[in-house]
PDB file of C-alpha atoms in Angstrom:
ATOM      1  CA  UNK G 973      30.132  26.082 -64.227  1.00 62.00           C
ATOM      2  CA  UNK G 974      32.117  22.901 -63.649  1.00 71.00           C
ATOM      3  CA  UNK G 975      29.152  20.721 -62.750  1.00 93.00           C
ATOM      4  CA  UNK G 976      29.612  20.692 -58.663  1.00 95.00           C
ATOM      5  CA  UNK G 977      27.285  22.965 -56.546  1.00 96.00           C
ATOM      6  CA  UNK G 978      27.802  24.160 -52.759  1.00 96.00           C
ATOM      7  CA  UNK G 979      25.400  25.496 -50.295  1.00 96.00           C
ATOM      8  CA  UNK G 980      25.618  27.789 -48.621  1.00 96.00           C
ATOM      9  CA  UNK G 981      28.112  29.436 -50.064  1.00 95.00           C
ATOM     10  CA  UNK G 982      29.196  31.749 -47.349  1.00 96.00           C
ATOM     11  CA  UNK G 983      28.638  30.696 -43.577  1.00 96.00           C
ATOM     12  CA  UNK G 984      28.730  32.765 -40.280  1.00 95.00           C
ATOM     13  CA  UNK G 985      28.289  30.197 -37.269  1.00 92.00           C
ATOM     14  CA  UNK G 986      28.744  30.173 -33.453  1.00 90.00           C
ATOM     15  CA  UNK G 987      30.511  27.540 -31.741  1.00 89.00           C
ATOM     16  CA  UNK G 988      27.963  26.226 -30.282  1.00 87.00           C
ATOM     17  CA  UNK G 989      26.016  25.620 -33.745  1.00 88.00           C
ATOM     18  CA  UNK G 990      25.384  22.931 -35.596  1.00 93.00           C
ATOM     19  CA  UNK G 991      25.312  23.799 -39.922  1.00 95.00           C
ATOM     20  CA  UNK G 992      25.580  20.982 -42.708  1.00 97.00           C
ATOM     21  CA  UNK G 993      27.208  22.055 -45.688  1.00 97.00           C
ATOM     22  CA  UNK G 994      25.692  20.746 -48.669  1.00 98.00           C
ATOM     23  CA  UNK G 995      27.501  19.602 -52.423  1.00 98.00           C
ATOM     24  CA  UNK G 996      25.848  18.219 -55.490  1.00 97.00           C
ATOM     25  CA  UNK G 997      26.982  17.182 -58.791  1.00 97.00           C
ATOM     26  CA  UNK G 998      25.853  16.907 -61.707  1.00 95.00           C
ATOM     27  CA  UNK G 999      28.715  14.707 -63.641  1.00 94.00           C
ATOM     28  CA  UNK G1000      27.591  11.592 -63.086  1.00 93.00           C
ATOM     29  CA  UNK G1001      30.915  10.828 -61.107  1.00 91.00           C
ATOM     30  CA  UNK G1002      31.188   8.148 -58.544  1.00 90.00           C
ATOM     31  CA  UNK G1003      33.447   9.560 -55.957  1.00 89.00           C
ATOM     32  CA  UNK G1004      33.140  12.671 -53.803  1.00 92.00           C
ATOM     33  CA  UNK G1005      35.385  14.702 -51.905  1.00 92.00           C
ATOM     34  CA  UNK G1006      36.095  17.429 -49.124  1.00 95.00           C
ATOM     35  CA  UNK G1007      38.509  19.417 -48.543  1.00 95.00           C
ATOM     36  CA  UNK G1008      39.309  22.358 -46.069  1.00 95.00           C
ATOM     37  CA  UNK G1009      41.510  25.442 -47.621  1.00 94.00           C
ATOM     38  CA  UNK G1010      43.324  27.815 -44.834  1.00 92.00           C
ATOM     39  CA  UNK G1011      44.685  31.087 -45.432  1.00 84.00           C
ATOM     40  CA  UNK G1012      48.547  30.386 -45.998  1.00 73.00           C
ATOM     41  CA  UNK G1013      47.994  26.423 -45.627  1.00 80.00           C
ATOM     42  CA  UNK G1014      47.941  23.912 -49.178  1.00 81.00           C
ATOM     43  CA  UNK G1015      44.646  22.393 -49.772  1.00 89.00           C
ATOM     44  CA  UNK G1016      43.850  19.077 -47.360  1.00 90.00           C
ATOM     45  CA  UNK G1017      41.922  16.308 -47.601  1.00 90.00           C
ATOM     46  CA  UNK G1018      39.403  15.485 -45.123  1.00 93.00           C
ATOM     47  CA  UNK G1019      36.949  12.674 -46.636  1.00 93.00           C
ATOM     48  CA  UNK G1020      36.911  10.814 -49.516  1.00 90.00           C
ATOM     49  CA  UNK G1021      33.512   9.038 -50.650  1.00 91.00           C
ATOM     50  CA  UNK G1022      33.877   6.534 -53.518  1.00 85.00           C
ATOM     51  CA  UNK G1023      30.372   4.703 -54.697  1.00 85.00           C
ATOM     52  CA  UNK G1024      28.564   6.405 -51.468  1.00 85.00           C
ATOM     53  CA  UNK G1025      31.188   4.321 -49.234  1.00 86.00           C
ATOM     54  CA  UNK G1026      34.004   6.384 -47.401  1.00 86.00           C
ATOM     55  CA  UNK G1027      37.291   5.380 -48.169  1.00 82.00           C
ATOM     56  CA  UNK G1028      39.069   8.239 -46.710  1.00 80.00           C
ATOM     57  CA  UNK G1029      39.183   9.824 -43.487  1.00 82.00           C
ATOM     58  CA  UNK G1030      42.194  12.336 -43.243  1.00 81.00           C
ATOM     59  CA  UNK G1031      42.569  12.130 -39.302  1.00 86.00           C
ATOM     60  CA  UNK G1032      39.273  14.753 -39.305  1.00 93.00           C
ATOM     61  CA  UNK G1033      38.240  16.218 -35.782  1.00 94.00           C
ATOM     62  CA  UNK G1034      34.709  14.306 -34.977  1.00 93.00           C
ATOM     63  CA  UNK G1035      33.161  17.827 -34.752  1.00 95.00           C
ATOM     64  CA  UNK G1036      33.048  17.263 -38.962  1.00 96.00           C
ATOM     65  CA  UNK G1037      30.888  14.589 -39.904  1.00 95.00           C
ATOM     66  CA  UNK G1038      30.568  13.446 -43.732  1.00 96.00           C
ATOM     67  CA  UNK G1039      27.032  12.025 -45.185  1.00 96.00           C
ATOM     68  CA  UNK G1040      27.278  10.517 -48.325  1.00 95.00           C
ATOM     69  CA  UNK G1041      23.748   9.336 -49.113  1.00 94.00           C
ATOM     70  CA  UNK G1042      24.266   8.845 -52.934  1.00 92.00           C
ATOM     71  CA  UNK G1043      27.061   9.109 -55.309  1.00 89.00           C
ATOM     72  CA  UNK G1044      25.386  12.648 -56.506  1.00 95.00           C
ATOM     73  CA  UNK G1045      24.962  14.157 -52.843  1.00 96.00           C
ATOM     74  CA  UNK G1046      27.763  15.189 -50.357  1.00 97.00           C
ATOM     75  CA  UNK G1047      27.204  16.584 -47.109  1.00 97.00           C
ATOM     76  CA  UNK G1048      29.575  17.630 -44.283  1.00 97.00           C
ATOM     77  CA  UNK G1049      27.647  18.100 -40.901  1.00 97.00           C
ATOM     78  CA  UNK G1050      29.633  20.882 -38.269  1.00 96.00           C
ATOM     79  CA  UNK G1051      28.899  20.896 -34.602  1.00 93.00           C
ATOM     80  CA  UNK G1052      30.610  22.546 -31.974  1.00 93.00           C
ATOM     81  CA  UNK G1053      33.534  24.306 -33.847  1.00 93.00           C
ATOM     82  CA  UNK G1054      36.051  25.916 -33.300  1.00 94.00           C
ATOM     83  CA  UNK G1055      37.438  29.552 -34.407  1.00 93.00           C
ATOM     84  CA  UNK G1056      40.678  28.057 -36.318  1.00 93.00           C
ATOM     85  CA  UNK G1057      37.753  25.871 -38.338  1.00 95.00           C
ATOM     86  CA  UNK G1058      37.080  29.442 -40.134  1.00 95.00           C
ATOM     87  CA  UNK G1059      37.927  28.213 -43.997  1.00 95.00           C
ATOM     88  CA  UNK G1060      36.949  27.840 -47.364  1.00 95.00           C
ATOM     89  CA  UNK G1061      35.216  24.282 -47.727  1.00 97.00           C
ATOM     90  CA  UNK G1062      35.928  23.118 -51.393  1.00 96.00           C
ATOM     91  CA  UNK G1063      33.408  20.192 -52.683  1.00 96.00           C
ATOM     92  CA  UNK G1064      34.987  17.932 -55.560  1.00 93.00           C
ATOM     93  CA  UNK G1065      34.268  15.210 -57.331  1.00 92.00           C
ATOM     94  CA  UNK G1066      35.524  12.560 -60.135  1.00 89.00           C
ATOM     95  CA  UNK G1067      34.430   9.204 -62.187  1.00 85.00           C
ATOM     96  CA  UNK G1068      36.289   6.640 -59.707  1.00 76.00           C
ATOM     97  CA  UNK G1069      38.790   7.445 -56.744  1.00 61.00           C
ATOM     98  CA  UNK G1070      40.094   3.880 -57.367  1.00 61.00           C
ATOM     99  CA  UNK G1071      40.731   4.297 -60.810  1.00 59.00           C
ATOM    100  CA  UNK G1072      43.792   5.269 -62.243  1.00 59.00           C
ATOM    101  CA  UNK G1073      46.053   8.171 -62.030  1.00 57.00           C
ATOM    102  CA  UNK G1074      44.339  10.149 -64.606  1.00 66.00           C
ATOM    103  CA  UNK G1075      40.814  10.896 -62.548  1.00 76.00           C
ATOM    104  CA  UNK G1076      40.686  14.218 -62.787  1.00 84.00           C
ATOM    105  CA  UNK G1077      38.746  16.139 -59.624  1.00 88.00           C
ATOM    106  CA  UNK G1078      36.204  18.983 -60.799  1.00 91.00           C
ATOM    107  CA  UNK G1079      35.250  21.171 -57.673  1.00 93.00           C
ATOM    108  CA  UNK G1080      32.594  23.418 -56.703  1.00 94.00           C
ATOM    109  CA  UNK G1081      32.785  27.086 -56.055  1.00 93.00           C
ATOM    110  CA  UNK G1082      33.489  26.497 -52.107  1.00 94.00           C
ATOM    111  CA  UNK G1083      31.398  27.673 -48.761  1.00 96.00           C
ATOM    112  CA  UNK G1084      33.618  30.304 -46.934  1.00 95.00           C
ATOM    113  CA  UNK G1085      32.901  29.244 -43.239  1.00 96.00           C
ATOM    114  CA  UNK G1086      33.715  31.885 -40.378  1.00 95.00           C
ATOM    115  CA  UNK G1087      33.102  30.413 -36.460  1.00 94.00           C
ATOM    116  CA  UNK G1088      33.051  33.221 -34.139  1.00 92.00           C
TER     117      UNK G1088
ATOM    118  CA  UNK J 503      59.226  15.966 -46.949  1.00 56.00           C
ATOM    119  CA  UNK J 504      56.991  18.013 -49.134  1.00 64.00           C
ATOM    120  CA  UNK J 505      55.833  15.822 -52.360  1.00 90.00           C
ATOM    121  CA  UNK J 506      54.526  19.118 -54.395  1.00 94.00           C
ATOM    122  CA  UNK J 507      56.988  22.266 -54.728  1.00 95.00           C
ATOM    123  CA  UNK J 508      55.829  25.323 -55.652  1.00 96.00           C
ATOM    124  CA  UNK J 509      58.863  27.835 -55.069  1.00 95.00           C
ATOM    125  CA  UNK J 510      57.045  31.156 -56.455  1.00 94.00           C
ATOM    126  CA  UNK J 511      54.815  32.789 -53.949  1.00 92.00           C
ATOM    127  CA  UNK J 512      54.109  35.567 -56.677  1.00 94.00           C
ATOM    128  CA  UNK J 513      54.623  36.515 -59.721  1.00 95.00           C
ATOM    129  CA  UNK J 514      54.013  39.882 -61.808  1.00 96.00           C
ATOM    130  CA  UNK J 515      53.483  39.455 -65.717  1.00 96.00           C
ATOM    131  CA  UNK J 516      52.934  42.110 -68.410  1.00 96.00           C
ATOM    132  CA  UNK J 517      49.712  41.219 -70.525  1.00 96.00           C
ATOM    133  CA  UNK J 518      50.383  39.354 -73.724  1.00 96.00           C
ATOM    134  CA  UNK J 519      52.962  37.672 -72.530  1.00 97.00           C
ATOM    135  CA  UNK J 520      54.118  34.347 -71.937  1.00 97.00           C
ATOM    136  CA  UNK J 521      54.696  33.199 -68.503  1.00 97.00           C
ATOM    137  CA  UNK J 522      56.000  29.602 -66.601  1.00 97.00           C
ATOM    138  CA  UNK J 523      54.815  28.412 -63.257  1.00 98.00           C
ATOM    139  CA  UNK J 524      57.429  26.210 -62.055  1.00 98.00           C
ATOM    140  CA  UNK J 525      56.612  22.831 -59.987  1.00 98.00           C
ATOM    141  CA  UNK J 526      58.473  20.110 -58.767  1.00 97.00           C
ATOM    142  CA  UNK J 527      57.418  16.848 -57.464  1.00 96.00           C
ATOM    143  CA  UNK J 528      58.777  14.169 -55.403  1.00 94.00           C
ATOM    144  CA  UNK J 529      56.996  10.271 -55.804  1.00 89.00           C
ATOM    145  CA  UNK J 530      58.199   7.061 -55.781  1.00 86.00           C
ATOM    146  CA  UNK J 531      55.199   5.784 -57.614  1.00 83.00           C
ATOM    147  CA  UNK J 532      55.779   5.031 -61.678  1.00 84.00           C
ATOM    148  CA  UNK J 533      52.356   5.736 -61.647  1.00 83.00           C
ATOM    149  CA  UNK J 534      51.402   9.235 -61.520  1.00 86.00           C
ATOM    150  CA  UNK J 535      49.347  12.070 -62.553  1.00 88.00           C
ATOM    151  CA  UNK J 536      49.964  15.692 -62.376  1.00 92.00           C
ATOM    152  CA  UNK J 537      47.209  18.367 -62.610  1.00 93.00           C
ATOM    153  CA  UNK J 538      46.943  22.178 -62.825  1.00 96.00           C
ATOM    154  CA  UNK J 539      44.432  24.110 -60.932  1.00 96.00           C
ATOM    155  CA  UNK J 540      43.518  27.912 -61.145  1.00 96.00           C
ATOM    156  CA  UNK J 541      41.615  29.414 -58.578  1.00 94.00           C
ATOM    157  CA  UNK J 542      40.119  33.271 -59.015  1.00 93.00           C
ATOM    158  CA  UNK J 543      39.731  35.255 -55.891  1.00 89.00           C
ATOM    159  CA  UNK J 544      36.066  33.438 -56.276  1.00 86.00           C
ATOM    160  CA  UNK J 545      37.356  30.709 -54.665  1.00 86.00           C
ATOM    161  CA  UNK J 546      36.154  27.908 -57.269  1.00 87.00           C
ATOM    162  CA  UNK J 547      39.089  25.793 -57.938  1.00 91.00           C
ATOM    163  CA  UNK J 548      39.578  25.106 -61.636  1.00 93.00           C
ATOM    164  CA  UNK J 549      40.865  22.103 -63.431  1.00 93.00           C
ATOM    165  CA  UNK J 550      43.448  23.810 -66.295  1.00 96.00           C
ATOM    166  CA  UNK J 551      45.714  20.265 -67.688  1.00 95.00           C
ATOM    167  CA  UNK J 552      46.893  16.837 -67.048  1.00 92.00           C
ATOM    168  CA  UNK J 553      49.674  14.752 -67.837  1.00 93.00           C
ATOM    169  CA  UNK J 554      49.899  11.339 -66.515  1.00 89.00           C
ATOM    170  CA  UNK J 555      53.158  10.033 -65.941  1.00 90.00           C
ATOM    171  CA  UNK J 556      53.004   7.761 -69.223  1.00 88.00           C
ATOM    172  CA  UNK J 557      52.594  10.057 -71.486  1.00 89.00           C
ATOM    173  CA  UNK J 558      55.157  10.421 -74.255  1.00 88.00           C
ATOM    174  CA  UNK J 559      53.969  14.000 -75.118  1.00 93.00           C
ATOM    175  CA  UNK J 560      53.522  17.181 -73.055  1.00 95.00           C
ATOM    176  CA  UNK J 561      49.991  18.009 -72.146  1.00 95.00           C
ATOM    177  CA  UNK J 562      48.242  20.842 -74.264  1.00 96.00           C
ATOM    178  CA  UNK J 563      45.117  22.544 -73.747  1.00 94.00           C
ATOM    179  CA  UNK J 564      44.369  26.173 -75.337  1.00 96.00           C
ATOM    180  CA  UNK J 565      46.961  28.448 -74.517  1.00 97.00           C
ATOM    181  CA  UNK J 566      48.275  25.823 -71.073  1.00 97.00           C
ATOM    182  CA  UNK J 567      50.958  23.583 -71.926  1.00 97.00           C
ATOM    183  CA  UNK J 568      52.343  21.714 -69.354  1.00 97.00           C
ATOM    184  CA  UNK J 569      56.346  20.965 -69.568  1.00 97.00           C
ATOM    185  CA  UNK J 570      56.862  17.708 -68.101  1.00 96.00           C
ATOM    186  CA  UNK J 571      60.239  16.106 -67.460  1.00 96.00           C
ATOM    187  CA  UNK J 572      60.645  13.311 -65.999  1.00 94.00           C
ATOM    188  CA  UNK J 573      64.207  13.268 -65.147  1.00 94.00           C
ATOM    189  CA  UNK J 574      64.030  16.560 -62.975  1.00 96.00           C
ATOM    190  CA  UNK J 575      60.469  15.589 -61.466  1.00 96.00           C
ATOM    191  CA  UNK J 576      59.327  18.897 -62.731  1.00 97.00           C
ATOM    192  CA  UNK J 577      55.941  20.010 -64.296  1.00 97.00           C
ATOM    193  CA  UNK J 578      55.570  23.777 -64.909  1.00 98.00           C
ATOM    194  CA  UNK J 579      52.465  25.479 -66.504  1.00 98.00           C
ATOM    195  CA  UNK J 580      52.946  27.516 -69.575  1.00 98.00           C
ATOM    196  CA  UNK J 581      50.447  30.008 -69.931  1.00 97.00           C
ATOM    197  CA  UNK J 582      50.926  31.531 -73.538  1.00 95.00           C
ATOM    198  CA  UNK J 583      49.504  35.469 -74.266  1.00 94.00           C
ATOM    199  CA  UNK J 584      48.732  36.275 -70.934  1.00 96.00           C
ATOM    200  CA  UNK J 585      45.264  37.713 -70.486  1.00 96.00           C
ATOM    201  CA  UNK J 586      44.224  39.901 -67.226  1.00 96.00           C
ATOM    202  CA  UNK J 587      41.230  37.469 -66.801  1.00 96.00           C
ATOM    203  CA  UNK J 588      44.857  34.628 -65.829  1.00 97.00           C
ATOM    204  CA  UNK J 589      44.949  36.332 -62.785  1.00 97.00           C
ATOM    205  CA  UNK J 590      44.578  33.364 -59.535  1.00 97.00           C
ATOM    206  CA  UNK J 591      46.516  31.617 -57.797  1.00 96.00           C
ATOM    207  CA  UNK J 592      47.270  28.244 -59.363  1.00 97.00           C
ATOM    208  CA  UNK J 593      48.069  25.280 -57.547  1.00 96.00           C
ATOM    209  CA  UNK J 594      49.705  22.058 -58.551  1.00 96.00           C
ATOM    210  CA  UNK J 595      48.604  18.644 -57.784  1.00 93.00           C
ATOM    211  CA  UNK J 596      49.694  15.368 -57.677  1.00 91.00           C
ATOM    212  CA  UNK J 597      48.079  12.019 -57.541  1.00 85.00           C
ATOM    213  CA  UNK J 598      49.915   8.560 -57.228  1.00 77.00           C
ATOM    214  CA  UNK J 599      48.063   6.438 -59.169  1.00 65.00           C
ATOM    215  CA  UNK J 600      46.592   2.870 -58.611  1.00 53.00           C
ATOM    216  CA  UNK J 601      46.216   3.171 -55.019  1.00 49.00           C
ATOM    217  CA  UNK J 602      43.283   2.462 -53.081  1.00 43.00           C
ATOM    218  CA  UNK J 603      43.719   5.974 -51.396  1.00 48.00           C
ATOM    219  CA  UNK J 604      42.744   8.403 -54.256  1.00 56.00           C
ATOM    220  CA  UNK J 605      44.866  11.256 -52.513  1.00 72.00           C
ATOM    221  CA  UNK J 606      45.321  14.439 -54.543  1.00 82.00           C
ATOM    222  CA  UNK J 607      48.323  16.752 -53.023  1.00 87.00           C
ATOM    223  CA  UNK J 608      48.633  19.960 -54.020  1.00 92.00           C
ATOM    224  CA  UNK J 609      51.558  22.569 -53.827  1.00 94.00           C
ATOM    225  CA  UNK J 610      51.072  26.202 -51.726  1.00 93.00           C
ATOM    226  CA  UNK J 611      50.538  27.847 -54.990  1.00 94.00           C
ATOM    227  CA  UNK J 612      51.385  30.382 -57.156  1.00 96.00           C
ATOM    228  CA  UNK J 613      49.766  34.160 -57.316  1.00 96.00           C
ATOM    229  CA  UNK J 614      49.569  34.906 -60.933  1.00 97.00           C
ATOM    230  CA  UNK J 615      49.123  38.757 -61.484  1.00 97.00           C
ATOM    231  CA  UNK J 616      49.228  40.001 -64.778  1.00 96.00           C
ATOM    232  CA  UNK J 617      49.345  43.824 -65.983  1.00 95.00           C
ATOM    233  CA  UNK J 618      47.882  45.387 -68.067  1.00 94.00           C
TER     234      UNK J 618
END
């Protein structure tokens, strides 16, 4: 138990659904993260949230759309996706994403997304 | 160019055992951290070590060291006394430090199987 939840954490959605994946943490950190983990592909970026501001948008398709409302709460809001979107979503999270190099990210357990 | 190199796809060790994960980075940053990650077939990703580019000593942590050096850009794991519960895949990841853009990149991993 590292301290970061995710619901749901598996996820069977249509195309034309919309879903909201949820992360929470419990560490007191002040920077959140998502990332997107393919089958054969390294991890990737997509947002980074640092004090509930985003400071990091990884060139993400506008059918994803993060919600950071406080530094504890993470969401990531899916519309209209696409098969290839099928992934596991990792949540993470860390003291400061503007602090030095030694933030370390804890993550959550992931929400395994499939888009028929 | 790819910044994080992890050149073992798999690898099979007998229990007990001691085995290396090899990485390699590239960074023109002085400031730097590197970071293990294990992830179980769970899909949680787990924070194992760091060692920030500083550091005059090797990270440790239980039965993880992490052989840094500098010179060759390289930072394998060490896992000492394998145990069957070290089976994952464990990813390496790099963050250049004191940048506005708290990017973590990680490697394509390493599938750690060990036998009993």
């Amino acid at each position: 138990e590292t301290g970061v939840t995710q619901t749901p954490r598996h996820l069977v959605m249509g195309m034309t659904n919309k879903k909201s994946l949820k992360c929470e943490q419990h560490l007191g950190h002040n920077a959140m993260y998502w990332y997107k983990q393919s089958a054969k592909k390294p991890l990737e970026l997509m947002f980074v949230y640092n004090f509930k501001e985003q400071t990091e948008n990884n060139s993400v398709p506008s059918r994803f759309s993060p919600e950071c409302p406080n530094s504890s709460h993470l969401f990531l809001h899916l519309h209209t996706l696409q098969p290839e979107d099928s992934a596991l979503y990792l949540c993470a999270s860390s003291q400061d994403a503007q602090g030095d190099g030694t933030d370390t990210q804890y993550f959550g357990p992931g929400t395994r997304l499939t888009v028929l | 160019a790819q910044k994080i190199t992890q050149t073992q796809p798999g690898m099979f060790v007998q229990e007990k055992e001691a085995v290396t994960l090899d990485c390699t980075y590239d960074t023109s940053d002085p400031s730097y951290g590197l970071f293990w990650y294990k992830q179980p077939s769970s899909g949680e990703m787990i924070f194992l070590i760091y060692q920030g580019s500083y550091d005059q000593q090797n990270a440790t942590e239980g039965r993880y060291s992490l052989n840094f050096q500098k010179a060759r850009k390289s930072a394998n794991l060490v896992i000492s006394a394998s145990q069957l519960g070290d089976s994952a895949m464990y990813f390496c990841a790099m963050r250049e430090g004191y940048s506005s853009a708290s990017k973590i990149i990680f490697g394509s991993g390493t599938r750690l199987s060990i036998r009993p």
